[in-house]
Amino acid sequence: MTLQIKSIDEYHTEYARSVADPEGFWAEQAATFRWHKPWRQVLKWNFREPNVQWFVGGRLNITENCLDRHLETRPNQVAILWEPNDPKRKPRKITYKQLYGQVCQFANALKAQGVKKGDRVCIYMPMTPELAVAVLACARIGAIHSVVFAGFSAVSLADRIKDAQCKVVLTSDGNSRGPKNIPVKQVVDEAIALGCDSVEHVIVHQNTGDPVAMHSDRDIWWHEAIKGKRKSCKATIVDSEDMLFILYTSGSTGKPKGVVHTHGGYMVYTEYTFRNVFQYQPGEVYWCTADIGWVTGHSYIVYGPLLAGATSVMFEGIPTYPDPGRFWDVIQRHKVNIFYTAPTAIRALMAAGDTWVKGRRMPSLRVLGTVGEPINEEAWHWYNERIGKKRCPIVDTWWQTETGGILITPIAGITPLKPCYATLPLPGVQPCLVDANGNEIEGNDVEGMLCLKFPWPAILRTTYGDHERCRQTYFAAFKDKYFTGDGARRDADGMYRIIGRVDDVINVSGHRIGTAEVEDAINKTPRVVESAVVGYPHDIKGQGIYAYVIADGPVADEAAFKKSVLDTVTREIGPIAKPDKIQVVPGLPKTRSGKIMRRILRKIAEGDTSNLGDTTTLLNPEVVEEIKAGAV
Ligand code: WT7
């Protein structure tokens, strides 16, 4: 057994072992953690119901493995290195011992507010260390956290609070992002006013110092809540399969689903993947630029790095503030060894010009990573040459909210790299490609829909409150397989390249957005009769949002009408879902059965109208010409 793969031969041996004896393989990895009771059985599973359980009967608390066990070996090592939005402010360095104290103290505060094991706690906070403390404090007492990205609107927040029936909401007064302060507490107030009856308390962290309205019977300041609370708190020991968190994510239909992850498997998998993919070495400084509001932040800012005892940098700001040299400045100042970011950020900084990187020395860098969307070849090379100076391997990590951790990726410095390829599955991961009939496509140099045929420890267990939806979405398309929603190609060497979503999900700047969700929002705009949303290639964002909108009659002031569409989407979902382009159309191309022909709309949005295929069978073929003529 090996805890850290050291060569490509070792990778192949480990991989073969993980397929031949998955239970033995994962039992050995799991044995490195602190358990209060060993598991009776490593794995129980079927993809029919689905029902997947790892380390069955085992009892533990993930935070003992993130915190307590490091107190003996690295109490004074920095656990969280916080870089504020404003570069003139001092970074905060929180050691493992301090983090332990803060988590315990806040866990005690949560208990005092009535939070118990199994209760859901919604966390709507900006990227301050208190956000990480909040997450861990929930886990400490067996409460289930549901982090909502602090850029979502009050309506979206309310939907999520209601779906999970959260008892407490944790928030901040405001969020400093770039030059702006965004009022966060106000959004929480608006959300709760939309009928979140389950909420008993709101705990407010003072961050920006902006004035906020406090409801005396419901709201309490963070600093008041922790006053006099002890800095130790016995961890609530939970079952391996007890819920750790819910994280909402978009799909092709309906409202976002609450993806559920559990304590045991998620712990083993995020730590294993963090340590191996990045080849983390003790003492290294690691920086993932994601927001904890997304799964990347959960698994690879908080849990994975802390489980492995790493120093995890947490950044409050944005890549271009105060200027597009910010990332490189942070890497230099904090001597970052491992840097993990999104292709959209790389493209934006590349577009800002080389002056921001020229002359900058970043000798500390050892490994670079990307995540969230396909990286284009130009951005890959720029990252490799300008940032990594051709001496840092780039790990293009493919995974999803539902997978909990990285599944297909190079192992830094070990797997041969190929630009734009996520390359090979990690040990324990069994991908396959299937055709439209559900048949597995064997051999190499092939393309198909990406599925997984065996569970790994961090696979989602259910979608909160609706197990049937989980089955339908991921396990019903292909028998005995988990369907990812992505298309992929496997090259002659067996390496995987992720092509992109094959469903009605678009990936905007690495954020997953369901077209149906945006359409529902647009349709709430006054005078809008119907709409259709598709993705189109966008230089910086990867994909942009193109909305075709039908109004109830002639639109005299198109600019004002479009603005009202944008305002509605911002109100219903948040600024991240705002269409980049809006075209007011007289109708939408439909089949005789009334289905919108998205294929045609996608082509027009892409600016490729040369071959729209046969449109004569449409209910309203004449509308296609009109849409083509009015394309924006
Ligand atoms: C979707 C999952 C994984 C954490 C962030 C996004 C796309 C993700 C890659 C990659 C190409 C990628 C897929 C996937 N995706 N990583 N390295 N190369 N595409 O998590 O919001 O759940 O989105 O992001 O389409 O299905 P998510």
XYZ file of C-alpha atoms and ligand atoms in Angstrom:
659
model
C 0.000 0.000 0.000
C 1.100 3.535 -0.656
C -0.338 6.753 0.706
C 1.260 8.942 -1.902
C 1.866 7.693 -5.401
C 5.434 8.367 -6.437
C 5.769 7.182 -10.015
C 3.658 6.332 -13.021
C 4.371 2.633 -12.453
C 3.124 2.964 -8.927
C 0.028 4.721 -10.241
C -0.706 1.797 -12.552
C -0.150 -0.726 -9.769
C -2.362 1.207 -7.364
C -5.004 1.660 -10.009
C -5.104 -2.043 -10.827
C -5.295 -2.850 -7.134
C -8.137 -0.359 -6.583
C -10.196 -2.076 -9.287
C -9.373 -5.632 -8.263
C -9.950 -4.996 -4.569
C -11.654 -1.638 -3.992
C -12.621 -2.484 -0.438
C -9.104 -3.451 0.554
C -7.730 -0.399 -1.183
C -10.018 2.115 0.535
C -9.852 0.378 3.902
C -6.105 0.989 3.916
C -6.556 4.665 3.101
C -9.285 5.045 5.716
C -7.134 3.428 8.383
C -4.955 6.547 8.555
C -7.793 8.545 10.180
C -9.125 8.773 13.701
C -12.234 6.612 14.091
C -14.165 6.095 17.319
C -15.525 2.804 16.121
C -14.218 0.809 13.174
C -16.516 0.032 10.235
C -18.212 -3.356 9.966
C -18.152 -3.342 6.205
C -16.185 -1.142 3.811
C -18.795 -0.795 1.080
C -22.418 -1.603 0.450
C -23.850 -0.466 -2.819
C -26.220 -0.641 -5.717
C -26.830 1.991 -8.366
C -30.452 0.884 -8.821
C -32.056 2.631 -5.860
C -29.285 4.024 -5.547
C -27.888 3.075 -2.165
C -24.214 3.637 -1.519
C -22.631 3.346 1.924
C -18.957 3.495 2.773
C -17.282 2.410 5.999
C -20.600 1.085 7.231
C -21.025 1.225 10.983
C -17.906 3.343 11.441
C -18.156 6.251 13.859
C -16.135 9.438 13.711
C -16.158 13.183 13.457
C -14.457 14.736 10.441
C -13.305 17.782 12.431
C -11.265 15.610 14.795
C -9.342 14.611 11.698
C -9.112 18.198 10.420
C -8.108 19.686 13.768
C -7.582 17.584 16.890
C -5.144 15.122 15.420
C -2.923 17.945 14.157
C -2.662 19.473 17.625
C -0.049 16.914 18.541
C 2.071 17.286 15.426
C 1.620 20.830 14.093
C -0.217 23.040 16.600
C 1.617 26.189 15.526
C 1.575 25.635 11.802
C -0.684 28.025 9.909
C -3.885 26.244 8.904
C -5.648 29.158 7.239
C -3.748 32.036 5.722
C -6.294 34.715 4.914
C -5.603 37.326 2.289
C -8.082 40.213 2.536
C -9.747 41.912 -0.402
C -7.879 45.120 0.353
C -4.147 44.460 -0.149
C -3.334 47.252 2.312
C -4.942 45.290 5.132
C -2.921 42.729 7.038
C -3.359 39.053 6.147
C -4.558 36.848 8.999
C -2.665 33.723 9.945
C -4.621 31.172 11.933
C -2.690 28.229 13.302
C -4.156 24.768 13.773
C -4.365 25.382 17.486
C -6.106 28.716 17.028
C -8.465 27.276 14.445
C -9.316 24.471 16.830
C -10.153 27.031 19.515
C -12.259 29.166 17.202
C -14.173 26.214 15.784
C -14.878 24.834 19.252
C -15.945 28.202 20.567
C -18.330 28.786 17.703
C -19.613 25.201 17.981
C -20.503 26.005 21.585
C -22.231 29.175 20.407
C -24.289 27.173 17.907
C -25.311 24.777 20.644
C -26.389 27.713 22.790
C -28.611 28.845 19.914
C -30.307 25.461 20.014
C -28.514 23.757 17.126
C -28.379 19.975 17.521
C -27.090 16.994 15.570
C -28.937 16.652 12.275
C -30.211 20.259 12.226
C -29.568 22.143 9.005
C -27.622 25.393 9.181
C -27.522 27.718 6.204
C -24.266 29.626 5.753
C -24.447 32.739 3.584
C -21.111 34.416 4.195
C -18.307 36.066 2.280
C -14.793 34.602 2.084
C -13.612 35.423 5.602
C -11.972 32.902 7.935
C -15.241 32.858 9.910
C -16.861 31.122 6.955
C -14.443 28.201 7.339
C -14.935 28.318 11.109
C -18.713 28.190 10.607
C -18.484 25.171 8.304
C -16.275 23.249 10.711
C -18.292 24.255 13.771
C -21.418 22.746 12.209
C -19.564 19.527 11.457
C -18.167 19.526 14.979
C -21.630 19.155 16.495
C -23.084 16.955 13.769
C -25.193 19.750 12.279
C -25.556 19.722 8.496
C -24.189 22.786 6.746
C -25.708 24.178 3.599
C -23.410 26.872 2.271
C -25.001 29.214 -0.244
C -22.652 31.303 -2.384
C -23.000 34.889 -1.142
C -23.663 36.128 -4.682
C -27.039 34.407 -4.932
C -30.175 36.512 -4.654
C -32.656 36.584 -1.775
C -35.088 34.490 -3.811
C -32.481 31.769 -4.448
C -31.355 31.872 -0.849
C -34.945 31.533 0.354
C -35.524 28.526 -1.934
C -32.473 26.799 -0.458
C -33.321 27.650 3.148
C -36.843 26.310 2.664
C -35.787 23.166 0.851
C -33.443 22.174 3.678
C -35.657 23.634 6.437
C -32.681 25.390 8.002
C -33.006 26.304 11.659
C -30.225 28.864 11.782
C -28.652 31.158 9.195
C -25.057 32.361 9.555
C -24.149 35.528 7.723
C -22.065 38.705 7.769
C -22.924 42.365 7.700
C -21.301 42.796 4.322
C -18.971 41.391 1.699
C -15.962 43.329 0.375
C -15.377 42.307 -3.207
C -13.091 44.416 -5.303
C -14.057 48.066 -4.952
C -17.547 47.239 -3.643
C -19.149 46.380 -0.319
C -22.142 44.142 -0.863
C -24.819 44.125 1.865
C -25.152 40.467 2.761
C -27.282 40.610 5.898
C -29.903 42.587 4.003
C -30.231 39.735 1.508
C -30.759 37.297 4.381
C -33.497 39.548 5.809
C -35.206 39.684 2.414
C -34.918 35.927 2.004
C -36.399 35.153 5.401
C -39.243 37.579 4.678
C -40.120 35.320 1.738
C -41.511 32.786 4.161
C -38.555 30.895 5.649
C -40.514 29.838 8.720
C -37.975 27.262 9.826
C -35.397 29.931 10.710
C -35.153 30.573 14.443
C -31.903 32.520 14.631
C -29.509 34.478 12.476
C -25.915 34.907 13.628
C -24.194 37.896 12.058
C -20.441 38.217 11.745
C -19.168 41.801 11.748
C -16.962 42.047 8.687
C -17.260 45.334 6.820
C -18.659 47.311 9.758
C -21.479 48.607 7.584
C -24.657 49.342 9.538
C -27.262 46.586 9.484
C -30.719 46.168 10.942
C -30.839 43.574 13.713
C -34.105 41.861 14.685
C -33.746 41.600 18.432
C -35.767 38.405 18.821
C -34.021 36.567 16.004
C -30.578 38.044 15.256
C -27.422 37.930 17.311
C -23.933 39.197 16.562
C -21.242 36.535 16.164
C -19.044 38.228 18.776
C -21.942 38.238 21.238
C -22.764 34.625 20.499
C -19.232 33.427 21.297
C -18.810 35.615 24.373
C -17.850 33.478 27.354
C -17.981 30.268 25.329
C -15.272 27.688 25.931
C -12.573 27.102 23.343
C -12.949 23.387 23.570
C -15.921 21.356 22.510
C -16.159 17.614 22.471
C -16.867 16.499 18.931
C -20.239 14.861 18.389
C -19.422 11.395 17.160
C -21.541 10.538 14.161
C -22.117 7.605 11.893
C -19.959 7.336 8.792
C -23.093 7.754 6.677
C -24.608 10.652 8.620
C -25.003 13.780 6.489
C -22.119 16.220 6.576
C -23.461 18.805 4.181
C -25.917 19.807 1.506
C -24.769 21.847 -1.456
C -27.215 23.057 -4.081
C -26.355 22.711 -7.722
C -28.150 23.288 -11.001
C -29.323 20.662 -13.415
C -31.197 20.601 -16.690
C -34.630 20.784 -15.105
C -36.350 22.383 -12.159
C -34.869 24.125 -9.184
C -31.340 23.427 -7.948
C -30.955 20.142 -6.089
C -29.392 19.712 -2.686
C -26.501 17.321 -3.234
C -25.815 15.364 -0.041
C -22.387 14.234 1.166
C -21.692 12.193 4.291
C -18.912 12.177 6.868
C -16.831 9.039 6.335
C -16.425 8.589 2.606
C -16.106 12.301 1.884
C -13.354 12.597 4.481
C -11.312 9.708 3.147
C -11.708 10.765 -0.457
C -10.996 14.500 -0.197
C -7.855 13.893 1.823
C -6.597 11.122 -0.456
C -7.150 13.170 -3.600
C -5.683 16.377 -2.171
C -2.509 14.623 -1.059
C -2.050 12.684 -4.280
C -3.226 14.974 -7.068
C -1.155 17.942 -5.896
C 1.566 15.732 -4.418
C 1.284 17.858 -1.305
C 4.440 17.892 0.841
C 4.342 18.788 4.540
C 4.963 22.492 5.132
C 3.809 23.626 1.723
C 1.518 26.592 1.145
C -1.473 25.746 -0.981
C -3.893 28.196 -2.567
C -7.208 27.411 -4.172
C -8.880 30.583 -5.446
C -12.436 29.217 -5.433
C -15.199 30.427 -3.137
C -16.309 28.134 -0.326
C -19.819 28.629 -1.705
C -18.943 26.038 -4.379
C -17.842 22.449 -3.965
C -14.252 23.281 -4.895
C -14.034 25.439 -1.808
C -15.621 22.789 0.412
C -13.314 19.993 -0.706
C -10.128 21.834 -1.580
C -10.009 24.942 0.612
C -11.505 23.533 3.784
C -11.718 19.777 4.155
C -9.020 18.225 1.921
C -6.161 20.569 2.885
C -7.040 20.657 6.595
C -7.387 16.885 6.749
C -3.926 16.660 5.214
C -2.533 19.237 7.661
C -1.697 21.768 4.955
C -1.591 25.557 5.022
C -4.606 26.663 3.004
C -4.757 30.199 1.644
C -8.178 31.775 1.626
C -8.688 34.847 -0.551
C -11.468 37.343 0.036
C -11.101 39.308 -3.175
C -11.252 38.993 -6.939
C -8.452 38.344 -9.497
C -8.494 41.865 -10.926
C -8.530 44.006 -7.792
C -6.766 46.323 -7.328
C -5.215 45.208 -10.612
C -4.770 42.042 -12.712
C -1.463 41.335 -10.967
C -3.182 40.432 -7.708
C -2.880 36.638 -7.924
C 0.816 36.832 -8.736
C 1.390 39.308 -5.922
C -0.272 36.961 -3.429
C 1.729 33.976 -4.710
C 4.937 35.967 -4.282
C 4.162 37.351 -0.831
C 2.882 34.122 0.666
C 5.343 31.889 -1.198
C 2.575 29.715 -2.568
C 3.739 26.269 -3.684
C 0.518 24.884 -5.119
C -1.901 27.118 -6.994
C -5.356 25.937 -8.072
C -7.679 28.169 -10.092
C -10.292 28.226 -12.862
C -9.725 28.550 -16.621
C -11.970 31.633 -16.708
C -9.615 33.449 -14.329
C -6.605 32.404 -16.402
C -8.249 33.685 -19.574
C -9.223 36.994 -17.950
C -5.679 37.567 -16.663
C -4.187 36.507 -19.968
C -6.420 39.042 -21.698
C -5.212 41.755 -19.311
C -1.800 41.449 -20.940
C 1.608 40.105 -20.023
C 2.724 43.280 -18.255
C 1.166 41.992 -15.044
C 3.359 38.888 -14.999
C 6.488 40.183 -16.688
C 9.449 40.397 -14.385
C 7.575 38.678 -11.582
C 9.442 35.836 -10.029
C 7.389 33.124 -8.433
C 10.027 30.534 -7.572
C 7.894 28.999 -4.834
C 5.410 27.625 -7.351
C 5.663 23.881 -7.821
C 2.252 22.711 -9.031
C -0.546 24.447 -10.945
C -4.131 23.265 -11.172
C -7.308 24.098 -13.002
C -10.907 23.163 -12.372
C -14.486 23.858 -13.313
C -14.608 23.874 -17.097
C -12.610 22.767 -20.086
C -9.412 24.759 -20.471
C -8.620 25.873 -24.004
C -5.212 25.218 -25.470
C -4.125 28.866 -25.583
C -4.897 29.417 -21.907
C -3.172 26.143 -20.983
C 0.043 27.211 -22.707
C -0.058 30.701 -21.256
C -0.507 29.252 -17.758
C 2.304 26.782 -18.367
C 4.756 29.291 -19.829
C 4.038 32.600 -18.102
C 3.023 31.359 -14.677
C 4.655 27.953 -14.341
C 7.732 28.913 -16.393
C 7.414 25.464 -17.934
C 8.593 23.829 -14.753
C 5.280 23.298 -12.943
C 2.988 20.475 -13.948
C -0.617 21.548 -14.606
C -3.261 19.290 -13.150
C -6.494 19.699 -15.112
C -8.875 18.232 -12.559
C -12.271 17.021 -13.682
C -15.019 16.467 -11.137
C -18.438 17.723 -10.020
C -20.418 18.823 -6.989
C -21.894 15.335 -6.992
C -18.546 13.548 -7.044
C -17.326 15.346 -3.896
C -13.728 15.193 -5.061
C -11.501 15.029 -8.120
C -12.024 11.934 -10.300
C -10.042 12.336 -13.509
C -6.780 14.270 -13.436
C -3.080 14.063 -13.929
C -1.111 13.396 -10.759
C 1.317 16.304 -10.486
C 4.724 15.486 -11.888
C 3.814 11.857 -12.487
C 1.152 11.528 -15.170
C 2.311 12.645 -18.631
C 0.518 15.876 -19.509
C -1.500 16.631 -22.586
C -3.010 20.122 -22.903
C -6.787 20.147 -22.430
C -6.827 16.572 -21.180
C -7.878 15.588 -17.679
C -5.887 12.445 -18.596
C -6.396 9.436 -16.298
C -8.799 8.338 -13.575
C -7.511 8.327 -10.019
C -7.269 4.980 -8.251
C -10.748 3.873 -7.233
C -12.393 5.654 -10.152
C -13.836 3.576 -12.985
C -14.982 5.769 -15.866
C -16.538 4.539 -19.086
C -18.026 6.053 -22.223
C -21.462 5.069 -23.436
C -23.346 5.684 -26.663
C -26.896 6.976 -27.034
C -28.243 3.437 -26.673
C -26.493 2.999 -23.382
C -23.895 0.598 -24.711
C -20.420 0.936 -23.350
C -17.914 2.060 -25.966
C -14.829 -0.069 -25.632
C -11.369 0.644 -26.959
C -9.519 3.876 -27.514
C -9.796 6.877 -29.787
C -13.526 7.108 -29.090
C -16.088 9.612 -27.866
C -19.224 9.228 -25.787
C -21.119 10.154 -22.677
C -19.055 9.929 -19.541
C -20.278 7.564 -16.832
C -18.833 5.842 -13.781
C -19.501 2.208 -13.151
C -18.324 1.807 -9.600
C -18.751 4.000 -6.521
C -15.892 5.982 -4.993
C -16.128 7.097 -1.357
C -17.310 10.687 -2.028
C -20.104 9.968 -4.507
C -23.319 11.838 -3.631
C -25.694 9.796 -1.499
C -28.962 11.511 -2.369
C -30.523 14.826 -3.242
C -31.936 16.328 -0.103
C -35.565 15.468 0.531
C -36.046 13.837 -2.874
C -34.235 10.574 -3.390
C -36.228 9.769 -6.508
C -34.863 12.897 -8.145
C -31.347 11.688 -7.417
C -32.108 8.338 -9.033
C -33.750 9.951 -12.049
C -31.016 12.496 -12.620
C -27.913 10.391 -12.221
C -28.725 6.687 -12.162
C -31.659 6.177 -14.529
C -30.144 7.164 -17.879
C -27.865 4.124 -18.060
C -28.350 0.901 -16.149
C -25.948 0.419 -13.240
C -24.009 3.557 -14.081
C -23.680 7.030 -12.631
C -24.183 9.487 -15.509
C -22.154 12.686 -15.268
C -23.938 14.820 -17.861
C -20.607 15.361 -19.619
C -19.375 14.184 -22.978
C -15.769 13.034 -23.233
C -13.243 11.584 -25.605
C -10.712 8.874 -24.845
C -7.650 9.197 -27.031
C -5.396 6.527 -28.463
C -3.471 6.383 -25.172
C -6.597 5.996 -23.069
C -6.468 9.580 -21.834
C -9.704 11.468 -21.209
C -10.610 14.858 -22.550
C -13.786 16.404 -21.185
C -15.753 18.028 -23.970
C -18.542 19.619 -21.971
C -22.113 19.134 -20.887
C -24.429 17.141 -23.091
C -27.529 18.322 -21.224
C -29.215 21.712 -20.857
C -26.667 22.920 -18.371
C -24.271 25.695 -19.252
C -20.961 26.465 -17.667
C -20.414 30.189 -17.271
C -17.050 31.104 -15.761
C -16.972 27.662 -14.170
C -20.428 28.170 -12.612
C -23.073 25.650 -13.418
C -26.294 27.220 -14.609
C -29.424 25.403 -15.732
C -31.009 26.930 -18.816
C -34.485 26.077 -17.485
C -33.747 27.999 -14.300
C -32.760 31.124 -16.242
C -35.824 30.772 -18.482
C -38.090 30.529 -15.438
C -36.532 33.698 -14.082
C -36.799 35.584 -17.391
C -40.428 34.552 -17.714
C -41.205 36.430 -14.514
C -40.359 39.732 -16.243
C -43.430 41.844 -17.037
C -44.480 41.493 -20.691
C -42.374 38.350 -21.287
C -44.436 35.545 -22.787
C -41.803 32.899 -23.331
C -38.050 32.515 -23.519
C -35.315 30.088 -24.472
C -31.781 30.170 -23.145
C -28.713 28.551 -24.680
C -24.959 28.738 -24.171
C -22.525 30.094 -26.740
C -18.711 30.234 -26.788
C -17.371 33.207 -24.830
C -13.698 34.219 -24.860
C -13.355 34.768 -21.129
C -16.287 32.979 -19.519
C -16.007 29.784 -21.535
C -19.706 29.959 -22.222
C -21.967 32.969 -22.288
C -25.736 33.052 -21.823
C -27.852 33.869 -24.882
C -31.535 34.499 -24.227
C -34.274 34.563 -26.858
C -37.277 36.381 -25.471
C -40.831 36.764 -26.768
C -42.786 39.806 -25.578
C -46.560 40.158 -25.480
C -46.527 42.723 -28.283
C -44.283 45.256 -30.006
C -41.505 46.531 -27.769
C -40.996 50.257 -28.245
C -38.008 50.710 -25.935
C -35.880 47.593 -26.365
C -33.087 48.782 -24.091
C -35.483 49.314 -21.179
C -37.152 45.962 -21.848
C -33.807 44.134 -21.843
C -32.825 45.883 -18.664
C -35.988 44.681 -16.991
C -35.096 41.127 -18.066
C -31.628 41.486 -16.541
C -33.037 42.960 -13.338
C -35.470 40.080 -13.000
C -32.750 37.451 -13.434
C -30.583 39.252 -10.878
C -33.492 39.310 -8.456
C -34.500 35.688 -9.007
C -31.068 34.029 -9.209
C -28.217 36.517 -8.927
C -25.845 38.446 -11.181
C -23.984 35.267 -12.251
C -27.010 34.119 -14.267
C -27.535 37.382 -16.173
C -27.731 36.778 -19.937
C -24.811 38.232 -21.909
C -27.040 38.667 -24.928
C -30.773 39.122 -25.231
C -32.633 38.922 -28.513
C -36.274 39.896 -28.681
C -37.896 37.440 -31.080
C -41.382 37.052 -32.570
C -41.435 33.317 -31.859
C -39.279 30.275 -31.106
C -38.669 27.419 -33.521
C -40.798 24.497 -32.373
C -41.397 20.950 -33.429
C -44.942 19.862 -34.181
C -45.148 18.479 -30.674
C -44.297 21.923 -29.301
C -40.705 21.253 -28.276
C -38.284 24.161 -28.677
C -35.558 23.292 -31.196
C -32.590 24.306 -29.087
C -30.144 22.920 -31.617
C -31.137 25.694 -34.047
C -31.028 28.358 -31.350
C -27.581 27.202 -30.267
C -26.276 27.433 -33.826
C -27.615 30.952 -34.272
C -26.165 32.020 -30.908
C -22.805 30.609 -31.980
C -23.035 32.733 -35.123
C -22.991 29.654 -37.299
C -26.060 29.749 -39.518
C -24.553 28.001 -42.518
C -26.097 24.662 -41.769
C -29.150 24.708 -39.569
C -30.315 21.316 -40.791
C -33.800 20.602 -41.997
C -36.191 23.238 -40.701
C -39.127 22.397 -42.961
C -40.683 20.011 -40.457
C -40.944 22.759 -37.869
C -44.280 24.092 -36.792
C -43.123 27.601 -37.687
C -40.143 27.437 -40.086
C -40.540 31.110 -41.048
C -39.462 32.232 -37.576
C -35.956 30.859 -38.133
C -35.198 33.441 -40.810
C -36.437 36.235 -38.592
C -34.308 35.059 -35.673
C -31.259 34.743 -37.922
C -31.762 38.273 -39.214
C -32.080 39.737 -35.728
C -29.222 37.827 -34.058
C -27.186 39.951 -31.629
C -19.132 20.407 -14.249
C -19.331 20.288 -12.771
C -15.650 20.412 -10.003
C -15.778 21.581 -9.209
C -16.221 22.808 -9.933
C -17.421 22.630 -10.815
C -17.336 20.869 -15.660
C -15.419 20.582 -14.063
C -13.754 20.311 -15.421
C -12.529 20.115 -16.126
C -13.732 20.204 -18.128
C -14.932 20.451 -16.177
C -18.035 19.615 -16.137
C -18.733 19.109 -14.891
N -15.945 20.626 -15.306
N -14.098 20.395 -14.125
N -11.362 19.991 -15.493
N -12.572 20.067 -17.484
N -14.908 20.397 -17.523
O -18.382 21.810 -10.199
O -20.417 23.184 -10.571
O -20.587 20.733 -10.063
O -19.745 21.537 -12.281
O -18.061 21.303 -14.515
O -18.950 19.940 -17.139
O -19.848 18.300 -15.165
P -19.846 21.835 -10.725
